[in-house]
GROMACS .gro file of C-alpha atoms in nm:
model
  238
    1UNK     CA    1 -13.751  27.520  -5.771
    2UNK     CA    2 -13.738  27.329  -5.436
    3UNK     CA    3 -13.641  26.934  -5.552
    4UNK     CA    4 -13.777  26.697  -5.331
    5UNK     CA    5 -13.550  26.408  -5.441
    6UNK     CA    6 -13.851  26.200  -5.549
    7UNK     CA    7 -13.713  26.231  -5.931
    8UNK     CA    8 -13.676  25.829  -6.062
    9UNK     CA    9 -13.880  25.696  -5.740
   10UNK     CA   10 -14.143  25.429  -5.840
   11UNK     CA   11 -14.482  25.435  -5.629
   12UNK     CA   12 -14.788  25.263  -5.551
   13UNK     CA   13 -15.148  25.515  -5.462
   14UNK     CA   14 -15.412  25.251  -5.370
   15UNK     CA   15 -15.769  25.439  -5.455
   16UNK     CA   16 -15.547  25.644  -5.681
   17UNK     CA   17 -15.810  25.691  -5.981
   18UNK     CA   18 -16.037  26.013  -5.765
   19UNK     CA   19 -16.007  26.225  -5.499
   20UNK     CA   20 -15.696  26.239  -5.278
   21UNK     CA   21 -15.546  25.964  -5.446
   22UNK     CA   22 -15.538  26.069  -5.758
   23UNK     CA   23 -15.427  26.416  -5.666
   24UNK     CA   24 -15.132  26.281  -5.476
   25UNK     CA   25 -15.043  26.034  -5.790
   26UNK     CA   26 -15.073  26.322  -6.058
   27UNK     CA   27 -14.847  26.538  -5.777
   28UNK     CA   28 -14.587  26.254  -5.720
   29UNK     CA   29 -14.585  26.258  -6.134
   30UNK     CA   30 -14.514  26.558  -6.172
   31UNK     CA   31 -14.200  26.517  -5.944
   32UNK     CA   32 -14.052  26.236  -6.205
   33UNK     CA   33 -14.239  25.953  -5.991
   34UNK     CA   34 -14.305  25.687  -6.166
   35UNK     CA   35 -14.703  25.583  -6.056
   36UNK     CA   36 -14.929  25.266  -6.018
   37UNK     CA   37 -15.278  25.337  -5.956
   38UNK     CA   38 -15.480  25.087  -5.764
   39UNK     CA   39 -15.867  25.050  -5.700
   40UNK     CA   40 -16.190  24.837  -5.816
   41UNK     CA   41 -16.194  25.078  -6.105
   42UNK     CA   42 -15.917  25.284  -6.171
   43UNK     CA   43 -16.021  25.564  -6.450
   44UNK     CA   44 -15.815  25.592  -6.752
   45UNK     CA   45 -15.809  25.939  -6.737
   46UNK     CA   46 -15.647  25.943  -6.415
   47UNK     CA   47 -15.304  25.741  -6.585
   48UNK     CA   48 -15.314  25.966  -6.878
   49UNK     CA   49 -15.271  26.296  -6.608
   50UNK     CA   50 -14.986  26.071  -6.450
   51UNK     CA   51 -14.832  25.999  -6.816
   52UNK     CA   52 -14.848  26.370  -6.921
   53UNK     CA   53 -14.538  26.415  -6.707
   54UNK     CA   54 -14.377  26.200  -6.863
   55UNK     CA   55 -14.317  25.926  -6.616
   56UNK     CA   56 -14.464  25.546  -6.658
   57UNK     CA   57 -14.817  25.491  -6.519
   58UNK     CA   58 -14.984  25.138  -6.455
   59UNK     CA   59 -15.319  25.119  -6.407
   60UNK     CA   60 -15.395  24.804  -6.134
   61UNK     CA   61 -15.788  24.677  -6.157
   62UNK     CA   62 -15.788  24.580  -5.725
   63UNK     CA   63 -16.058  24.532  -5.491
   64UNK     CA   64 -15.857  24.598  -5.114
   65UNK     CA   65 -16.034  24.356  -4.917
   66UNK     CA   66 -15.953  24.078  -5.154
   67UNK     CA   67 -15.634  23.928  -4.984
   68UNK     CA   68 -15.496  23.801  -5.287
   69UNK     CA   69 -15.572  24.038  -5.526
   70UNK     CA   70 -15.371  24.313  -5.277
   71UNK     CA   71 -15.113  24.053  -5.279
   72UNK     CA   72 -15.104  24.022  -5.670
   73UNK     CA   73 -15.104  24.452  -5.665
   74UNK     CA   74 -14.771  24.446  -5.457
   75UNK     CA   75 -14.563  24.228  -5.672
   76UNK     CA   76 -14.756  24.345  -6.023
   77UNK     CA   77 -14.622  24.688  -5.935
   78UNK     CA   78 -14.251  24.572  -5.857
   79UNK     CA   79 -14.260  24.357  -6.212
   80UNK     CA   80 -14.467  24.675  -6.372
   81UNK     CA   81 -14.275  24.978  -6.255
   82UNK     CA   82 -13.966  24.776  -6.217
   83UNK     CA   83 -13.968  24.837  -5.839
   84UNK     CA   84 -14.094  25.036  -5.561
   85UNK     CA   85 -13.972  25.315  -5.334
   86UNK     CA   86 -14.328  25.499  -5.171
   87UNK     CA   87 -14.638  25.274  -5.097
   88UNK     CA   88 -14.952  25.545  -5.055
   89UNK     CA   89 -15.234  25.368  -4.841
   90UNK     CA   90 -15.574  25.555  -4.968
   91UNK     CA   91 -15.829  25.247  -4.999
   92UNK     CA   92 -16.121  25.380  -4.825
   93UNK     CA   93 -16.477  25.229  -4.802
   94UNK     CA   94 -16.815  25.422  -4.650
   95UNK     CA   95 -17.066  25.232  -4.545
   96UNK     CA   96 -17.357  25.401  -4.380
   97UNK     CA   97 -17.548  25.188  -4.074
   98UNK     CA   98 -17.664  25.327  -3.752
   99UNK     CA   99 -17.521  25.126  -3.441
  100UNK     CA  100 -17.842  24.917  -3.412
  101UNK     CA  101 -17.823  24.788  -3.772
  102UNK     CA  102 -17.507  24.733  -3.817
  103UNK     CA  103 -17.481  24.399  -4.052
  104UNK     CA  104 -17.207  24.167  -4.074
  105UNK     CA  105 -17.157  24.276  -4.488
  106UNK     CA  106 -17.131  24.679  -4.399
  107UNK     CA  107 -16.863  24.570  -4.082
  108UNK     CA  108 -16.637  24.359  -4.240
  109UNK     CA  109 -16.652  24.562  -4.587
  110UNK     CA  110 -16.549  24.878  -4.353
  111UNK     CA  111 -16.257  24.677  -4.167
  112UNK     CA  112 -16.140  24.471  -4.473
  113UNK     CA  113 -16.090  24.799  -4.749
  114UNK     CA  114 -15.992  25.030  -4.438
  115UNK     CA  115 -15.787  24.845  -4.270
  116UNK     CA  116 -15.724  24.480  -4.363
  117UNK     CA  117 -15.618  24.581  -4.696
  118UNK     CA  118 -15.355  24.836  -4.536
  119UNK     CA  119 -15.212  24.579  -4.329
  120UNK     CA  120 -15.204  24.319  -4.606
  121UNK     CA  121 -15.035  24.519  -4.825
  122UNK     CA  122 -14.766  24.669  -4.560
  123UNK     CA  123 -14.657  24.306  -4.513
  124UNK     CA  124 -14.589  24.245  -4.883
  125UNK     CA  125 -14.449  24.641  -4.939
  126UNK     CA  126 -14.210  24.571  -4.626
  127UNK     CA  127 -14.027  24.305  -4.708
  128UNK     CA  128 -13.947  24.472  -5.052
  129UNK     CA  129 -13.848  24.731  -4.847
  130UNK     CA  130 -13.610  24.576  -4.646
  131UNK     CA  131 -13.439  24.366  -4.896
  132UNK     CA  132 -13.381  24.719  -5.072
  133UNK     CA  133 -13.276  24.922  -4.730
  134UNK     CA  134 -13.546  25.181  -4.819
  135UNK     CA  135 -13.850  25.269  -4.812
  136UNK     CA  136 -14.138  25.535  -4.726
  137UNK     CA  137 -14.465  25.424  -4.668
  138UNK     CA  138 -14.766  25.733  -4.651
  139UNK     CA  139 -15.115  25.628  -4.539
  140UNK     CA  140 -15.387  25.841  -4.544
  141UNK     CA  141 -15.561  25.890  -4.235
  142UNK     CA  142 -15.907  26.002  -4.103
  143UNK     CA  143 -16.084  26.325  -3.928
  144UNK     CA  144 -16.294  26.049  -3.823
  145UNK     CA  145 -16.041  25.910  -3.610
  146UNK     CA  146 -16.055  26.236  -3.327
  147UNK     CA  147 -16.430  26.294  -3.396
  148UNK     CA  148 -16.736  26.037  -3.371
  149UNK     CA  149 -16.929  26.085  -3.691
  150UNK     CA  150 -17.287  25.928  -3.698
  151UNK     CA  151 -17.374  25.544  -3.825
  152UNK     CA  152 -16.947  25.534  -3.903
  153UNK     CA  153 -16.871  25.294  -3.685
  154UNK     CA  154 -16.721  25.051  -3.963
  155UNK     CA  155 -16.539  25.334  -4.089
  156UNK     CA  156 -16.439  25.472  -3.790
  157UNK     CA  157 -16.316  25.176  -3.567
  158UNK     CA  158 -16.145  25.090  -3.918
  159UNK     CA  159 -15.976  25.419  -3.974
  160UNK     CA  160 -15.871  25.460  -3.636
  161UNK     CA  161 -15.683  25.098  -3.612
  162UNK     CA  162 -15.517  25.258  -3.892
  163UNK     CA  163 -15.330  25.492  -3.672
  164UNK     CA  164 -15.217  25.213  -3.464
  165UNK     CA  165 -15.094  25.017  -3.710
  166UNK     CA  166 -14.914  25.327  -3.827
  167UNK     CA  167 -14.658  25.314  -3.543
  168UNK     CA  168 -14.633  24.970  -3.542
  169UNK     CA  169 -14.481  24.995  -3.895
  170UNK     CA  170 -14.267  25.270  -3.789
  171UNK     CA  171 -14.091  25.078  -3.521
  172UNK     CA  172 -14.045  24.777  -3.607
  173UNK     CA  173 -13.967  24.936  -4.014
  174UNK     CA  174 -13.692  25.164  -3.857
  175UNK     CA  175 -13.393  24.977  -3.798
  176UNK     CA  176 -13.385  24.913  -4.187
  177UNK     CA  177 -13.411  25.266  -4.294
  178UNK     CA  178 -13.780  25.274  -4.389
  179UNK     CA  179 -14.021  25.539  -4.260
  180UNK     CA  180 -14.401  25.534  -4.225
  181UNK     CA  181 -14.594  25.847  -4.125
  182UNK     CA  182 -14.993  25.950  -4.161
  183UNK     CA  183 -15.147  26.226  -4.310
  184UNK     CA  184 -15.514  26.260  -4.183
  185UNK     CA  185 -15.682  26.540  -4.347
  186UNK     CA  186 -15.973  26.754  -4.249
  187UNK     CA  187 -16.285  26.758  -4.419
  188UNK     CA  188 -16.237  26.711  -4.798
  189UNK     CA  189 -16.558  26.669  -5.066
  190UNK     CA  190 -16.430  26.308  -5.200
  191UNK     CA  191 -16.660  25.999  -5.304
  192UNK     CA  192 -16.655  25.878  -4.940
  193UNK     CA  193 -16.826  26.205  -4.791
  194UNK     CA  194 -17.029  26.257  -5.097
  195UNK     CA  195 -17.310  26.129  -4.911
  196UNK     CA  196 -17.290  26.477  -4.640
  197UNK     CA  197 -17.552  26.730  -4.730
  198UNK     CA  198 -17.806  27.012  -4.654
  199UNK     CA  199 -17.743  27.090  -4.234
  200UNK     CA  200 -17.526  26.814  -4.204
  201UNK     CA  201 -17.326  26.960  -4.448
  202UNK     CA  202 -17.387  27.291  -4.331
  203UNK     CA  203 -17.284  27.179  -3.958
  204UNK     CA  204 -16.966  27.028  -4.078
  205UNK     CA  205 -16.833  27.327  -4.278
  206UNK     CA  206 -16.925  27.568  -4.003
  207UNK     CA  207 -16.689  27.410  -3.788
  208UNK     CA  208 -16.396  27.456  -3.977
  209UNK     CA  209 -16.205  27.835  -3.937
  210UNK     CA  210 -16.221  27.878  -4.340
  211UNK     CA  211 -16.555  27.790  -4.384
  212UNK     CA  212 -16.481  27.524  -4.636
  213UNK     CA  213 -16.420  27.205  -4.722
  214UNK     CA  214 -16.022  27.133  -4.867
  215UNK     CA  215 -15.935  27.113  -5.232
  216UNK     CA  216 -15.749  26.738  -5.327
  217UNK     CA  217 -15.467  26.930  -5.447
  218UNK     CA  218 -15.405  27.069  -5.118
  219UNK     CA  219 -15.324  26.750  -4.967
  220UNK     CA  220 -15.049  26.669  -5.213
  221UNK     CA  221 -14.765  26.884  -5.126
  222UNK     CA  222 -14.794  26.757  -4.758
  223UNK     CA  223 -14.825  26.387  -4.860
  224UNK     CA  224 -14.507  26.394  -5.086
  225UNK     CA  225 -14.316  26.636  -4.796
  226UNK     CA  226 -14.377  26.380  -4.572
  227UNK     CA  227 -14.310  26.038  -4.843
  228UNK     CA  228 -13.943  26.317  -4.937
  229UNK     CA  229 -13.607  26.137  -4.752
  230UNK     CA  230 -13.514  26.431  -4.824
  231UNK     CA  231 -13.732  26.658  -4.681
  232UNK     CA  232 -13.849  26.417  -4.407
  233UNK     CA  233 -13.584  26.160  -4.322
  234UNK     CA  234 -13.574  26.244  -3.953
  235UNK     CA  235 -13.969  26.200  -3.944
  236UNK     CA  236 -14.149  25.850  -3.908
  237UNK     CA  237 -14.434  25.751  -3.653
  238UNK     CA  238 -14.572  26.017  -3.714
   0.00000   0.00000   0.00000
């Protein structure tokens, strides 16, 4: 069996109870990872999975665009876990408005869980970081960011600033030994896309060569290949 010298690692997955998240917690798990789980309702279910591996799980009630609470989720994980190695940026928040109604509420909820709440919590995760000499850092990107979807501008614009901040954290996070990389996924059936249907639906899965949509599981052997020193300590900025 391939070891990915995550074994003993502690790590945060913000929107960690459902979807990618939570497959990528219950993965990292699984490797020996010790896991927080972060979001406005994190499901109890989802720490039990992470406990079955026997590893510790914490289960962090946050809501991402709250400065202080993503603040509070940084150093509750360090005291909780008793430290951190991987930070796993997969806050994500839909909010549906064409360009000519777009209201001030739908904007700024878009840019503070997207993107605010990535940035916040990079600030608080890097320092950590550096005072330790190591470091990964994994956030989860958009297909949204190469292709305009319709009344996503929030989400898009947010999502997209994402990628930007990215390589800003890679640079400037490099001279210490800490690596930050993006994985941006195709189209995957989570909470965010729920809201896809009928043609549009139809449209969307039509344009992919297998016809379908991915599984959450498939996403978690690239996330922890890429968050793997081992495995990926030559790779950041990417």
């Amino acid at each position: 069996m391939l070891d990915l010298g995550l074994k003993g690692k502690k790590a945060l997955v913000t929107g960690g109870g459902t979807g990618i998240g939570r497959a990528i917690a219950v993965a990292l798990a699984s490797e020996g990872v010790d896991v927080a789980i972060a979001s406005r309702n994190p499901d109890p279910e989802a720490i039990k999975e992470v406990e079955s591996h026997g590893v510790k799980g914490l289960r962090l009630v946050t809501d991402a665009s709250n400065e202080d609470q993503v603040i509070k989720m940084v150093s509750d994980t360090i005291d909780g876990l008793g430290g951190l190695d991987l930070y796993i940026n997969n806050s994500a928040a839909h909010w549906d408005e064409p360009v000519t109604k777009i209201t001030s509420d739908g904007w700024m909820n878009s840019i503070n869980t997207n993107l605010s709440a990535c940035v916040r919590a990079g600030r608080e995760v890097s320092r950590h970081f550096i005072a330790q000499g190591s470091g990964s850092i994994l956030i989860i990107g958009s297909v949204a960011t190469g292709h305009p979807l319709y009344k996503e501008t929030g989400y898009r614009v947010s999502k997209t600033g994402l990628v930007a901040y990215m390589g800003v954290l890679a640079i400037e996070l490099a001279p210490f030994g800490i690596r930050a990389n993006m994985l941006t996924p195709g189209f995957f059936q989570t909470a965010v896309s729920a809201h896809l249907a009928g043609d549009i639906l139809k449209a969307v899965l039509d344009g992919i060569p297998l016809r379908r949509s991915g599984k959450t599981e498939e996403l978690a052997w690239p996330a922890m290949l890429l968050l793997s020193d081992k495995l990926s300590g030559f790779t950041t900025g990417a």
